[in-house]
Amino acid sequence: MAWIKLLVLIMPCIFLWPCFLSQAETDTLKPGQLLHDWEHLVSAGKVFKLGFFGPSWESLDVGAIAPRYIGIWFNEIPYYTLWVANPNNPVPDSSGVLTMDTDGILKIAYKGGSPIAISSNQSKKANPERNITATLLDSGNLVLREVDSNGVAGPIFWQSFDYPSNSLLPEMKLGFNLKTGHECYLSSWVSEKVPSPGAFRLGLNPNGTRELMIWRRGQVYWRSGEWKNGSFELAPEMTSRKYLQNFRFVKNENESYFSYSVKSRSDLSRWEFDTLGQITQFTWDRRNRSESYWIFITSSPCNTDYTKNETAVCLSEEPISCRNGSEFFSPKRGYMDTNFLYDFDDNASLALSDCHAKCWKNCSCAAYQSYSQNGTGCQFWNKESKFFSSENSEYVYLLTVESAQGMSIH
Ligand SMILES: *[C@@H]1O[C@H](CO)[C@@H](O)[C@H](O)[C@H]1NC(C)=O
Ligand SMILES: *[C@@H]1O[C@H](CO)[C@@H](O)[C@H](O)[C@H]1NC(C)=O
Ligand SMILES: *[C@@H]1O[C@H](CO)[C@@H](O)[C@H](O)[C@H]1NC(C)=O
Ligand SMILES: *[C@@H]1O[C@H](CO)[C@@H](O)[C@H](O)[C@H]1NC(C)=O
Ligand SMILES: *[C@@H]1O[C@H](CO)[C@@H](O)[C@H](O)[C@H]1NC(C)=O
Ligand SMILES: *[C@@H]1O[C@H](CO)[C@@H](O)[C@H](O)[C@H]1NC(C)=O
Ligand SMILES: *[C@@H]1O[C@H](CO)[C@@H](O)[C@H](O)[C@H]1NC(C)=O
Ligand SMILES: *[C@@H]1O[C@H](CO)[C@@H](O)[C@H](O)[C@H]1NC(C)=O
Ligand SMILES: *[C@@H]1O[C@H](CO)[C@@H](O)[C@H](O)[C@H]1NC(C)=O
Protein backbone atom coordinates (compact mmCIF):
# COMPACT_ATOMS: atom_id res chain seq x y z
CA MET A 1 0.00 0.00 0.00
CA ALA A 2 2.72 2.40 1.00
CA TRP A 3 4.71 1.33 -1.98
CA ILE A 4 1.89 2.21 -4.38
CA LYS A 5 1.57 5.66 -2.89
CA LEU A 6 5.26 6.24 -3.31
CA LEU A 7 5.09 5.35 -6.99
CA VAL A 8 2.23 7.75 -7.63
CA LEU A 9 4.07 10.58 -5.96
CA ILE A 10 7.48 10.16 -7.50
CA MET A 11 6.41 9.56 -11.09
CA PRO A 12 5.29 13.08 -11.99
CA CYS A 13 8.49 14.46 -10.56
CA ILE A 14 10.69 12.31 -12.74
CA PHE A 15 9.05 13.83 -15.80
CA LEU A 16 8.65 17.32 -14.44
CA TRP A 17 12.14 17.73 -13.10
CA PRO A 18 11.77 21.28 -11.68
CA CYS A 19 9.26 20.18 -9.08
CA PHE A 20 12.20 19.01 -6.94
CA LEU A 21 13.84 21.43 -4.63
CA SER A 22 17.53 21.71 -5.50
CA GLN A 23 19.50 18.68 -4.32
CA ALA A 24 21.72 20.70 -2.03
CA GLU A 25 20.34 21.45 1.42
CA THR A 26 18.78 24.87 1.60
CA ASP A 27 17.30 27.01 4.34
CA THR A 28 14.88 28.87 2.06
CA LEU A 29 11.70 28.11 0.18
CA LYS A 30 11.05 30.53 -2.68
CA PRO A 31 7.71 31.30 -4.34
CA GLY A 32 6.63 28.45 -6.59
CA GLN A 33 9.02 25.92 -5.03
CA LEU A 34 7.65 22.75 -3.47
CA LEU A 35 8.89 20.94 -0.39
CA HIS A 36 7.73 17.33 -0.63
CA ASP A 37 7.11 14.88 2.17
CA TRP A 38 10.66 13.51 1.92
CA GLU A 39 12.46 16.87 1.61
CA HIS A 40 13.78 19.27 4.26
CA LEU A 41 14.88 22.80 4.90
CA VAL A 42 18.04 23.03 7.02
CA SER A 43 19.05 26.27 8.70
CA ALA A 44 22.29 27.87 7.47
CA GLY A 45 24.37 26.71 10.45
CA LYS A 46 22.67 23.26 10.31
CA VAL A 47 21.12 23.72 13.75
CA PHE A 48 17.44 23.19 12.85
CA LYS A 49 15.58 21.16 10.28
CA LEU A 50 12.05 21.53 8.90
CA GLY A 51 10.06 18.80 7.21
CA PHE A 52 7.12 16.45 7.37
CA PHE A 53 6.85 13.98 10.23
CA GLY A 54 4.45 11.38 11.56
CA PRO A 55 3.11 11.51 15.10
CA SER A 56 5.12 8.49 16.13
CA TRP A 57 8.63 8.48 14.77
CA GLU A 58 8.30 4.92 13.49
CA SER A 59 6.25 6.37 10.65
CA LEU A 60 8.94 8.83 9.57
CA ASP A 61 9.72 6.66 6.52
CA VAL A 62 8.71 7.94 3.14
CA GLY A 63 5.30 6.70 2.15
CA ALA A 64 4.13 6.23 5.72
CA ILE A 65 0.35 5.99 5.87
CA ALA A 66 -0.31 8.19 8.85
CA PRO A 67 -1.40 11.70 9.60
CA ARG A 68 1.51 13.89 8.50
CA TYR A 69 2.54 17.23 9.97
CA ILE A 70 5.16 19.85 9.09
CA GLY A 71 7.50 20.31 12.00
CA ILE A 72 10.79 21.85 13.09
CA TRP A 73 13.34 19.88 15.11
CA PHE A 74 17.03 20.01 16.01
CA ASN A 75 19.06 18.74 13.07
CA GLU A 76 21.10 16.57 15.45
CA ILE A 77 18.16 15.28 17.51
CA PRO A 78 15.24 14.42 15.24
CA TYR A 79 12.87 12.98 17.85
CA TYR A 80 11.79 16.19 19.60
CA THR A 81 9.31 18.22 17.62
CA LEU A 82 9.76 21.87 18.51
CA TRP A 83 7.11 23.43 16.31
CA VAL A 84 4.14 22.14 14.33
CA ALA A 85 2.79 24.08 11.35
CA ASN A 86 -0.55 22.29 11.04
CA PRO A 87 -1.41 20.88 14.49
CA ASN A 88 -5.15 20.80 13.82
CA ASN A 89 -5.03 19.82 10.16
CA PRO A 90 -2.80 16.83 9.51
CA VAL A 91 -2.28 15.68 5.95
CA PRO A 92 -3.89 12.21 5.65
CA ASP A 93 -1.06 10.72 3.60
CA SER A 94 2.38 11.54 2.21
CA SER A 95 1.11 13.56 -0.76
CA GLY A 96 1.63 16.87 1.06
CA VAL A 97 3.82 19.65 -0.33
CA LEU A 98 4.74 22.86 1.43
CA THR A 99 4.52 25.79 -0.99
CA MET A 100 4.69 29.53 -0.94
CA ASP A 101 2.15 31.11 -3.23
CA THR A 102 2.74 34.34 -5.10
CA ASP A 103 0.86 36.48 -2.60
CA GLY A 104 3.15 35.26 0.15
CA ILE A 105 1.02 32.70 1.97
CA LEU A 106 2.72 29.55 3.12
CA LYS A 107 0.47 26.54 2.65
CA ILE A 108 0.40 22.76 2.49
CA ALA A 109 -1.24 21.34 -0.62
CA TYR A 110 -2.16 17.65 -0.83
CA LYS A 111 -4.14 15.24 -2.96
CA GLY A 112 -7.88 15.29 -2.50
CA GLY A 113 -8.26 18.25 -0.16
CA SER A 114 -8.12 22.01 -0.14
CA PRO A 115 -4.75 23.55 0.83
CA ILE A 116 -3.99 24.16 4.51
CA ALA A 117 -2.86 27.75 5.11
CA ILE A 118 0.06 28.08 7.55
CA SER A 119 0.82 31.78 7.55
CA SER A 120 -1.94 34.29 8.03
CA ASN A 121 -3.35 36.80 5.52
CA GLN A 122 -1.30 39.59 7.02
CA SER A 123 1.48 38.46 4.73
CA LYS A 124 -0.62 39.85 1.85
CA LYS A 125 0.54 43.29 2.92
CA ALA A 126 3.83 42.41 1.32
CA ASN A 127 4.68 44.15 -1.91
CA PRO A 128 3.66 41.76 -4.73
CA GLU A 129 6.48 43.06 -6.93
CA ARG A 130 9.03 41.56 -4.63
CA ASN A 131 9.95 38.01 -3.80
CA ILE A 132 8.60 36.58 -0.60
CA THR A 133 10.62 33.75 0.86
CA ALA A 134 10.36 31.45 3.86
CA THR A 135 13.66 30.92 5.67
CA LEU A 136 14.49 28.64 8.57
CA LEU A 137 16.89 30.54 10.82
CA ASP A 138 19.51 29.10 13.17
CA SER A 139 17.30 30.17 16.08
CA GLY A 140 14.63 27.68 14.93
CA ASN A 141 12.37 30.48 13.75
CA LEU A 142 10.72 30.10 10.34
CA VAL A 143 10.36 33.61 8.94
CA LEU A 144 8.56 35.09 5.94
CA ARG A 145 10.10 38.22 4.49
CA GLU A 146 10.65 39.99 1.22
CA VAL A 147 13.95 39.65 -0.53
CA ASP A 148 14.95 42.17 -3.17
CA SER A 149 16.83 41.42 -6.40
CA ASN A 150 20.16 41.79 -4.58
CA GLY A 151 19.11 39.14 -2.09
CA VAL A 152 18.72 41.65 0.73
CA ALA A 153 16.05 40.56 3.20
CA GLY A 154 13.43 43.02 4.37
CA PRO A 155 11.50 42.99 7.65
CA ILE A 156 9.84 39.81 8.90
CA PHE A 157 6.07 39.85 8.47
CA TRP A 158 5.23 36.39 9.74
CA GLN A 159 7.24 34.07 12.00
CA SER A 160 6.70 30.65 13.57
CA PHE A 161 7.93 32.02 16.93
CA ASP A 162 4.61 33.90 17.15
CA TYR A 163 2.66 30.61 17.00
CA PRO A 164 4.40 28.21 19.39
CA SER A 165 3.44 24.60 19.93
CA ASN A 166 4.47 22.95 23.23
CA SER A 167 8.12 24.07 23.17
CA LEU A 168 9.83 27.27 24.22
CA LEU A 169 13.13 27.93 22.47
CA PRO A 170 15.78 30.51 23.41
CA GLU A 171 14.73 34.02 22.27
CA MET A 172 11.11 33.03 21.77
CA LYS A 173 8.85 35.56 23.48
CA LEU A 174 6.05 34.37 25.72
CA GLY A 175 3.59 37.22 26.11
CA PHE A 176 1.85 40.07 24.31
CA ASN A 177 2.59 42.34 21.41
CA LEU A 178 0.76 45.40 22.76
CA LYS A 179 0.64 47.08 19.34
CA THR A 180 -1.18 44.25 17.53
CA GLY A 181 -2.71 42.52 20.55
CA HIS A 182 -1.15 39.23 19.44
CA GLU A 183 -0.47 36.76 22.25
CA CYS A 184 2.23 34.05 22.26
CA TYR A 185 1.58 31.10 24.54
CA LEU A 186 2.45 27.42 24.68
CA SER A 187 -0.19 24.73 24.28
CA SER A 188 0.27 21.22 25.60
CA TRP A 189 -0.40 18.48 23.05
CA VAL A 190 -3.49 16.28 23.36
CA SER A 191 -1.15 13.27 23.55
CA GLU A 192 2.39 12.32 22.53
CA LYS A 193 0.99 11.37 19.14
CA VAL A 194 -1.55 14.18 18.66
CA PRO A 195 0.00 17.66 18.53
CA SER A 196 -3.24 19.65 18.49
CA PRO A 197 -3.74 21.92 21.52
CA GLY A 198 -4.70 19.83 24.55
CA ALA A 199 -5.81 20.63 28.09
CA PHE A 200 -3.07 23.08 29.21
CA ARG A 201 -1.92 26.50 28.13
CA LEU A 202 1.09 28.43 29.43
CA GLY A 203 1.21 32.20 29.03
CA LEU A 204 1.43 35.56 30.74
CA ASN A 205 -1.12 36.91 33.19
CA PRO A 206 -3.36 38.99 30.88
CA ASN A 207 -3.89 41.66 33.53
CA GLY A 208 -0.40 43.03 33.03
CA THR A 209 1.25 41.44 36.06
CA ARG A 210 4.72 40.04 35.39
CA GLU A 211 3.61 36.51 36.04
CA LEU A 212 3.44 33.21 34.15
CA MET A 213 0.22 31.27 34.38
CA ILE A 214 -1.04 27.85 33.37
CA TRP A 215 -4.67 27.31 32.48
CA ARG A 216 -6.30 23.90 32.38
CA ARG A 217 -9.34 23.86 30.07
CA GLY A 218 -9.73 27.59 30.69
CA GLN A 219 -9.38 27.49 34.48
CA VAL A 220 -6.32 28.92 36.22
CA TYR A 221 -4.26 25.88 37.26
CA TRP A 222 -0.92 27.31 38.35
CA ARG A 223 0.79 30.65 38.74
CA SER A 224 4.47 31.53 39.05
CA GLY A 225 4.03 34.53 41.29
CA GLU A 226 5.47 37.87 40.30
CA TRP A 227 8.82 38.31 38.57
CA LYS A 228 11.13 40.08 41.00
CA ASN A 229 14.86 40.51 40.86
CA GLY A 230 15.46 37.75 38.31
CA SER A 231 13.12 35.05 39.55
CA PHE A 232 9.50 34.18 40.14
CA GLU A 233 8.20 34.65 43.68
CA LEU A 234 6.36 31.32 43.93
CA ALA A 235 8.59 29.36 41.55
CA PRO A 236 12.24 30.27 42.15
CA GLU A 237 13.37 26.82 40.92
CA MET A 238 12.22 27.68 37.45
CA THR A 239 15.12 30.06 36.92
CA SER A 240 17.60 28.23 39.12
CA ARG A 241 19.82 26.94 36.32
CA LYS A 242 21.44 30.33 35.83
CA TYR A 243 24.77 28.71 34.93
CA LEU A 244 23.12 27.53 31.69
CA GLN A 245 20.42 30.10 30.96
CA ASN A 246 19.74 33.84 31.12
CA PHE A 247 16.19 34.98 31.84
CA ARG A 248 14.45 38.23 31.14
CA PHE A 249 11.07 39.84 31.55
CA VAL A 250 10.48 42.83 29.28
CA LYS A 251 7.67 45.32 29.57
CA ASN A 252 7.49 48.51 27.52
CA GLU A 253 4.97 50.40 25.38
CA ASN A 254 5.28 47.82 22.55
CA GLU A 255 5.45 44.48 24.23
CA SER A 256 5.36 42.50 27.42
CA TYR A 257 7.09 39.13 27.50
CA PHE A 258 9.18 36.51 29.23
CA SER A 259 12.12 35.00 27.39
CA TYR A 260 15.31 33.08 27.99
CA SER A 261 18.60 32.51 26.22
CA VAL A 262 21.51 30.10 26.60
CA LYS A 263 24.94 30.99 27.94
CA SER A 264 26.94 28.56 25.84
CA ARG A 265 26.72 28.43 22.07
CA SER A 266 27.41 24.71 22.19
CA ASP A 267 24.16 24.04 24.04
CA LEU A 268 20.88 23.18 22.33
CA SER A 269 18.14 24.15 24.70
CA ARG A 270 14.38 23.76 24.81
CA TRP A 271 11.59 23.89 27.35
CA GLU A 272 8.85 21.35 26.89
CA PHE A 273 5.34 21.92 28.22
CA ASP A 274 4.00 18.38 28.45
CA THR A 275 0.55 16.80 28.30
CA LEU A 276 0.28 16.93 32.13
CA GLY A 277 1.05 20.65 32.26
CA GLN A 278 4.62 20.19 33.50
CA ILE A 279 7.60 22.13 32.23
CA THR A 280 10.90 20.38 31.58
CA GLN A 281 14.04 22.33 30.69
CA PHE A 282 16.34 20.30 28.44
CA THR A 283 19.90 21.14 27.56
CA TRP A 284 21.83 19.13 25.00
CA ASP A 285 25.58 19.64 25.05
CA ARG A 286 26.74 19.33 21.44
CA ARG A 287 30.38 18.69 22.39
CA ASN A 288 29.82 15.43 24.24
CA ARG A 289 26.27 14.79 22.97
CA SER A 290 24.86 14.51 26.48
CA GLU A 291 21.56 15.80 27.70
CA SER A 292 20.61 17.18 31.07
CA TYR A 293 17.07 18.00 32.10
CA TRP A 294 15.21 19.64 34.90
CA ILE A 295 11.56 18.82 35.45
CA PHE A 296 9.54 21.61 36.92
CA ILE A 297 6.39 20.05 38.31
CA THR A 298 3.56 22.54 38.40
CA SER A 299 0.97 20.45 40.23
CA SER A 300 1.23 20.75 43.99
CA PRO A 301 0.60 17.13 45.11
CA CYS A 302 3.80 15.98 43.44
CA ASN A 303 5.73 19.11 44.15
CA THR A 304 6.23 18.33 47.79
CA ASP A 305 6.92 14.63 47.48
CA TYR A 306 9.80 13.21 45.51
CA THR A 307 9.34 9.65 46.74
CA LYS A 308 6.72 8.82 44.16
CA ASN A 309 7.57 7.07 40.97
CA GLU A 310 8.40 9.87 38.57
CA THR A 311 6.14 8.35 35.93
CA ALA A 312 3.11 8.74 38.24
CA VAL A 313 0.30 10.93 37.01
CA CYS A 314 -0.19 13.45 39.73
CA LEU A 315 -2.39 16.45 38.98
CA SER A 316 -4.00 18.99 41.28
CA GLU A 317 -7.73 18.35 41.39
CA GLU A 318 -10.49 19.81 43.53
CA PRO A 319 -10.64 17.84 46.79
CA ILE A 320 -13.78 15.72 47.13
CA SER A 321 -15.25 13.61 49.94
CA CYS A 322 -13.65 10.31 48.94
CA ARG A 323 -10.18 11.65 48.09
CA ASN A 324 -7.95 13.12 50.75
CA GLY A 325 -5.22 14.32 48.38
CA SER A 326 -2.75 11.47 48.86
CA GLU A 327 -4.01 9.70 45.75
CA PHE A 328 -2.26 9.53 42.43
CA PHE A 329 -2.34 7.25 39.41
CA SER A 330 0.39 4.75 38.53
CA PRO A 331 0.93 3.73 34.94
CA LYS A 332 1.19 -0.04 34.43
CA ARG A 333 1.31 -1.92 31.17
CA GLY A 334 -1.60 -4.33 30.99
CA TYR A 335 -5.35 -4.48 30.69
CA MET A 336 -8.46 -4.43 32.89
CA ASP A 337 -11.24 -6.94 33.27
CA THR A 338 -13.69 -5.44 30.75
CA ASN A 339 -16.78 -6.49 32.75
CA PHE A 340 -16.18 -3.53 35.02
CA LEU A 341 -15.68 -0.89 32.38
CA TYR A 342 -18.34 1.56 33.51
CA ASP A 343 -17.87 4.37 31.03
CA PHE A 344 -15.91 5.45 27.97
CA ASP A 345 -15.70 8.55 25.80
CA ASP A 346 -14.22 8.42 22.30
CA ASN A 347 -14.00 12.23 21.95
CA ALA A 348 -10.61 12.61 20.20
CA SER A 349 -9.99 15.99 21.91
CA LEU A 350 -9.81 14.40 25.37
CA ALA A 351 -6.31 14.17 26.82
CA LEU A 352 -5.12 11.81 29.55
CA SER A 353 -5.38 14.65 32.07
CA ASP A 354 -9.10 14.93 31.24
CA CYS A 355 -9.50 11.21 32.03
CA HIS A 356 -7.72 11.88 35.32
CA ALA A 357 -10.16 14.65 36.20
CA LYS A 358 -13.21 12.53 35.38
CA CYS A 359 -11.92 9.49 37.29
CA TRP A 360 -11.02 11.67 40.27
CA LYS A 361 -14.58 12.96 40.49
CA ASN A 362 -16.20 9.53 40.65
CA CYS A 363 -15.58 7.82 43.99
CA SER A 364 -16.02 4.38 42.42
CA CYS A 365 -13.43 4.97 39.70
CA ALA A 366 -10.21 3.03 40.29
CA ALA A 367 -8.51 3.08 36.89
CA TYR A 368 -8.55 4.86 33.57
CA GLN A 369 -6.92 4.49 30.19
CA SER A 370 -6.93 6.27 26.85
CA TYR A 371 -9.62 5.09 24.49
CA SER A 372 -7.60 5.24 21.25
CA GLN A 373 -4.13 4.05 20.31
CA ASN A 374 -3.11 7.64 19.65
CA GLY A 375 -3.70 8.52 23.31
CA THR A 376 -7.03 10.32 22.97
CA GLY A 377 -10.41 9.59 24.60
CA CYS A 378 -11.02 7.84 27.93
CA GLN A 379 -12.13 4.55 29.46
CA PHE A 380 -12.96 4.09 33.14
CA TRP A 381 -13.07 1.08 35.46
CA ASN A 382 -14.49 0.73 38.94
CA LYS A 383 -12.97 -0.85 42.03
CA GLU A 384 -14.26 -4.37 41.36
CA SER A 385 -12.22 -4.57 38.18
CA LYS A 386 -9.01 -6.62 38.16
CA PHE A 387 -5.80 -5.58 36.47
CA PHE A 388 -3.77 -8.04 34.38
CA SER A 389 -0.17 -7.20 33.76
CA SER A 390 1.07 -7.54 30.17
CA GLU A 391 4.23 -5.96 28.79
CA ASN A 392 2.88 -5.63 25.24
CA SER A 393 -0.26 -3.75 26.25
CA GLU A 394 -0.91 -0.05 26.55
CA TYR A 395 -0.66 1.75 29.89
CA VAL A 396 -3.51 1.57 32.38
CA TYR A 397 -3.52 4.23 35.13
CA LEU A 398 -4.30 2.67 38.50
CA LEU A 399 -5.44 4.59 41.55
CA THR A 400 -2.71 4.48 44.17
CA VAL A 401 -3.04 5.67 47.73
CA GLU A 402 -0.14 6.71 49.82
CA SER A 403 -0.31 6.04 53.53
CA ALA A 404 2.07 5.87 56.46
CA GLN A 405 2.60 2.18 55.61
CA GLY A 406 3.67 2.99 52.06
CA MET A 407 1.89 2.89 48.77
CA SER A 408 -0.95 0.58 47.87
CA ILE A 409 -2.69 0.11 44.59
CA HIS A 410 -6.44 -0.14 44.79
C1 LIG B 1 -3.50 40.81 38.42
O1 LIG B 1 -3.71 39.50 38.86
C2 LIG B 1 -3.06 39.18 40.07
C3 LIG B 1 -3.31 37.73 40.30
O2 LIG B 1 -4.58 37.37 39.92
C4 LIG B 1 -3.63 40.01 41.20
O3 LIG B 1 -2.95 39.71 42.39
C5 LIG B 1 -3.39 41.45 40.84
O4 LIG B 1 -4.00 42.26 41.82
C6 LIG B 1 -3.98 41.77 39.48
N1 LIG B 1 -3.54 43.10 39.11
C7 LIG B 1 -4.33 43.96 38.56
C8 LIG B 1 -3.74 45.28 38.22
O5 LIG B 1 -5.49 43.72 38.32
C1 LIG C 1 18.72 40.31 43.73
O1 LIG C 1 19.41 39.15 43.37
C2 LIG C 1 20.81 39.20 43.53
C3 LIG C 1 21.46 37.95 43.00
O2 LIG C 1 20.51 36.98 42.63
C4 LIG C 1 21.11 39.38 45.02
O3 LIG C 1 22.51 39.48 45.21
C5 LIG C 1 20.43 40.64 45.51
O4 LIG C 1 20.60 40.77 46.90
C6 LIG C 1 18.94 40.61 45.21
N1 LIG C 1 18.33 41.87 45.55
C7 LIG C 1 17.21 41.97 46.27
C8 LIG C 1 16.71 43.35 46.52
O5 LIG C 1 16.62 40.98 46.67
C1 LIG D 1 8.32 50.81 20.22
O1 LIG D 1 8.08 50.78 18.83
C2 LIG D 1 8.42 52.00 18.18
C3 LIG D 1 7.99 51.89 16.74
O2 LIG D 1 8.40 50.68 16.17
C4 LIG D 1 9.93 52.26 18.34
O3 LIG D 1 10.26 53.47 17.72
C5 LIG D 1 10.27 52.32 19.81
O4 LIG D 1 11.67 52.46 19.98
C6 LIG D 1 9.80 51.05 20.51
N1 LIG D 1 10.02 51.16 21.94
C7 LIG D 1 10.78 50.31 22.62
C8 LIG D 1 10.91 50.55 24.09
O5 LIG D 1 11.34 49.36 22.11
C1 LIG E 1 29.53 17.40 28.85
O1 LIG E 1 30.30 18.58 28.80
C2 LIG E 1 29.89 19.59 29.72
C3 LIG E 1 30.73 20.83 29.49
O2 LIG E 1 32.04 20.51 29.22
C4 LIG E 1 30.02 19.07 31.15
O3 LIG E 1 29.55 20.05 32.07
C5 LIG E 1 29.16 17.83 31.28
O4 LIG E 1 29.32 17.28 32.58
C6 LIG E 1 29.58 16.79 30.24
N1 LIG E 1 28.66 15.68 30.35
C7 LIG E 1 29.06 14.43 30.35
C8 LIG E 1 28.03 13.38 30.47
O5 LIG E 1 30.25 14.13 30.25
C1 LIG F 1 8.10 3.42 37.82
O1 LIG F 1 7.04 2.99 36.98
C2 LIG F 1 7.47 2.42 35.75
C3 LIG F 1 6.25 2.11 34.93
O2 LIG F 1 5.31 1.41 35.65
C4 LIG F 1 8.31 1.18 36.06
O3 LIG F 1 8.79 0.64 34.84
C5 LIG F 1 9.49 1.57 36.94
O4 LIG F 1 10.20 0.41 37.31
C6 LIG F 1 8.99 2.27 38.20
N1 LIG F 1 10.13 2.76 38.96
C7 LIG F 1 10.19 2.65 40.29
C8 LIG F 1 11.41 3.23 40.92
O5 LIG F 1 9.31 2.14 40.94
C1 LIG G 1 -14.72 16.89 23.32
O1 LIG G 1 -13.83 17.32 24.35
C2 LIG G 1 -13.46 18.68 24.28
C3 LIG G 1 -12.42 18.93 25.36
O2 LIG G 1 -12.92 18.65 26.64
C4 LIG G 1 -14.70 19.55 24.44
O3 LIG G 1 -14.33 20.91 24.34
C5 LIG G 1 -15.71 19.18 23.36
O4 LIG G 1 -16.90 19.91 23.56
C6 LIG G 1 -16.01 17.69 23.38
N1 LIG G 1 -16.84 17.36 22.24
C7 LIG G 1 -17.97 16.70 22.38
C8 LIG G 1 -18.68 16.39 21.12
O5 LIG G 1 -18.38 16.34 23.47
C1 LIG H 1 -19.44 6.45 38.74
O1 LIG H 1 -19.10 5.10 38.60
C2 LIG H 1 -20.19 4.17 38.63
C3 LIG H 1 -19.65 2.78 38.44
O2 LIG H 1 -18.79 2.39 39.43
C4 LIG H 1 -21.16 4.47 37.53
O3 LIG H 1 -22.28 3.60 37.63
C5 LIG H 1 -21.61 5.92 37.62
O4 LIG H 1 -22.43 6.22 36.51
C6 LIG H 1 -20.41 6.84 37.62
N1 LIG H 1 -20.83 8.21 37.81
C7 LIG H 1 -20.54 9.17 36.95
C8 LIG H 1 -21.05 10.55 37.27
O5 LIG H 1 -19.89 8.97 35.94
C1 LIG I 1 -6.86 9.54 17.10
O1 LIG I 1 -7.58 8.33 17.05
C2 LIG I 1 -9.00 8.51 16.92
C3 LIG I 1 -9.63 7.14 16.98
O2 LIG I 1 -8.98 6.25 16.15
C4 LIG I 1 -9.32 9.24 15.62
O3 LIG I 1 -10.71 9.47 15.54
C5 LIG I 1 -8.60 10.56 15.60
O4 LIG I 1 -8.79 11.20 14.37
C6 LIG I 1 -7.10 10.35 15.82
N1 LIG I 1 -6.48 11.66 15.91
C7 LIG I 1 -5.46 12.01 15.13
C8 LIG I 1 -4.98 13.40 15.22
O5 LIG I 1 -4.90 11.23 14.39
C1 LIG J 1 -5.68 9.29 53.10
O1 LIG J 1 -6.45 8.08 53.20
C2 LIG J 1 -5.66 6.89 53.23
C3 LIG J 1 -6.61 5.73 53.29
O2 LIG J 1 -7.59 5.81 52.33
C4 LIG J 1 -4.74 6.91 54.43
O3 LIG J 1 -3.96 5.75 54.42
C5 LIG J 1 -3.86 8.12 54.38
O4 LIG J 1 -3.05 8.20 55.52
C6 LIG J 1 -4.71 9.40 54.27
N1 LIG J 1 -3.81 10.51 54.07
C7 LIG J 1 -4.03 11.69 54.62
C8 LIG J 1 -3.03 12.76 54.29
O5 LIG J 1 -4.98 11.91 55.35
Coordinates of C-alpha atoms and ligand atoms in Angstrom, one line a residue, residues 324 326 401-403, ligand 9:
N324 CA -8.0 13.1 50.7
S326 CA -2.7 11.5 48.9
V401 CA -3.0 5.7 47.7
E402 CA -0.1 6.7 49.8
S403 CA -0.3 6.0 53.5
Ligands
LIG9 C1 -5.7 9.3 53.1 O1 -6.5 8.1 53.2 C2 -5.7 6.9 53.2 C3 -6.6 5.7 53.3 O2 -7.6 5.8 52.3 C4 -4.7 6.9 54.4 O3 -4.0 5.7 54.4 C5 -3.9 8.1 54.4 O4 -3.1 8.2 55.5 C6 -4.7 9.4 54.3 N1 -3.8 10.5 54.1 C7 -4.0 11.7 54.6 C8 -3.0 12.8 54.3 O5 -5.0 11.9 55.4

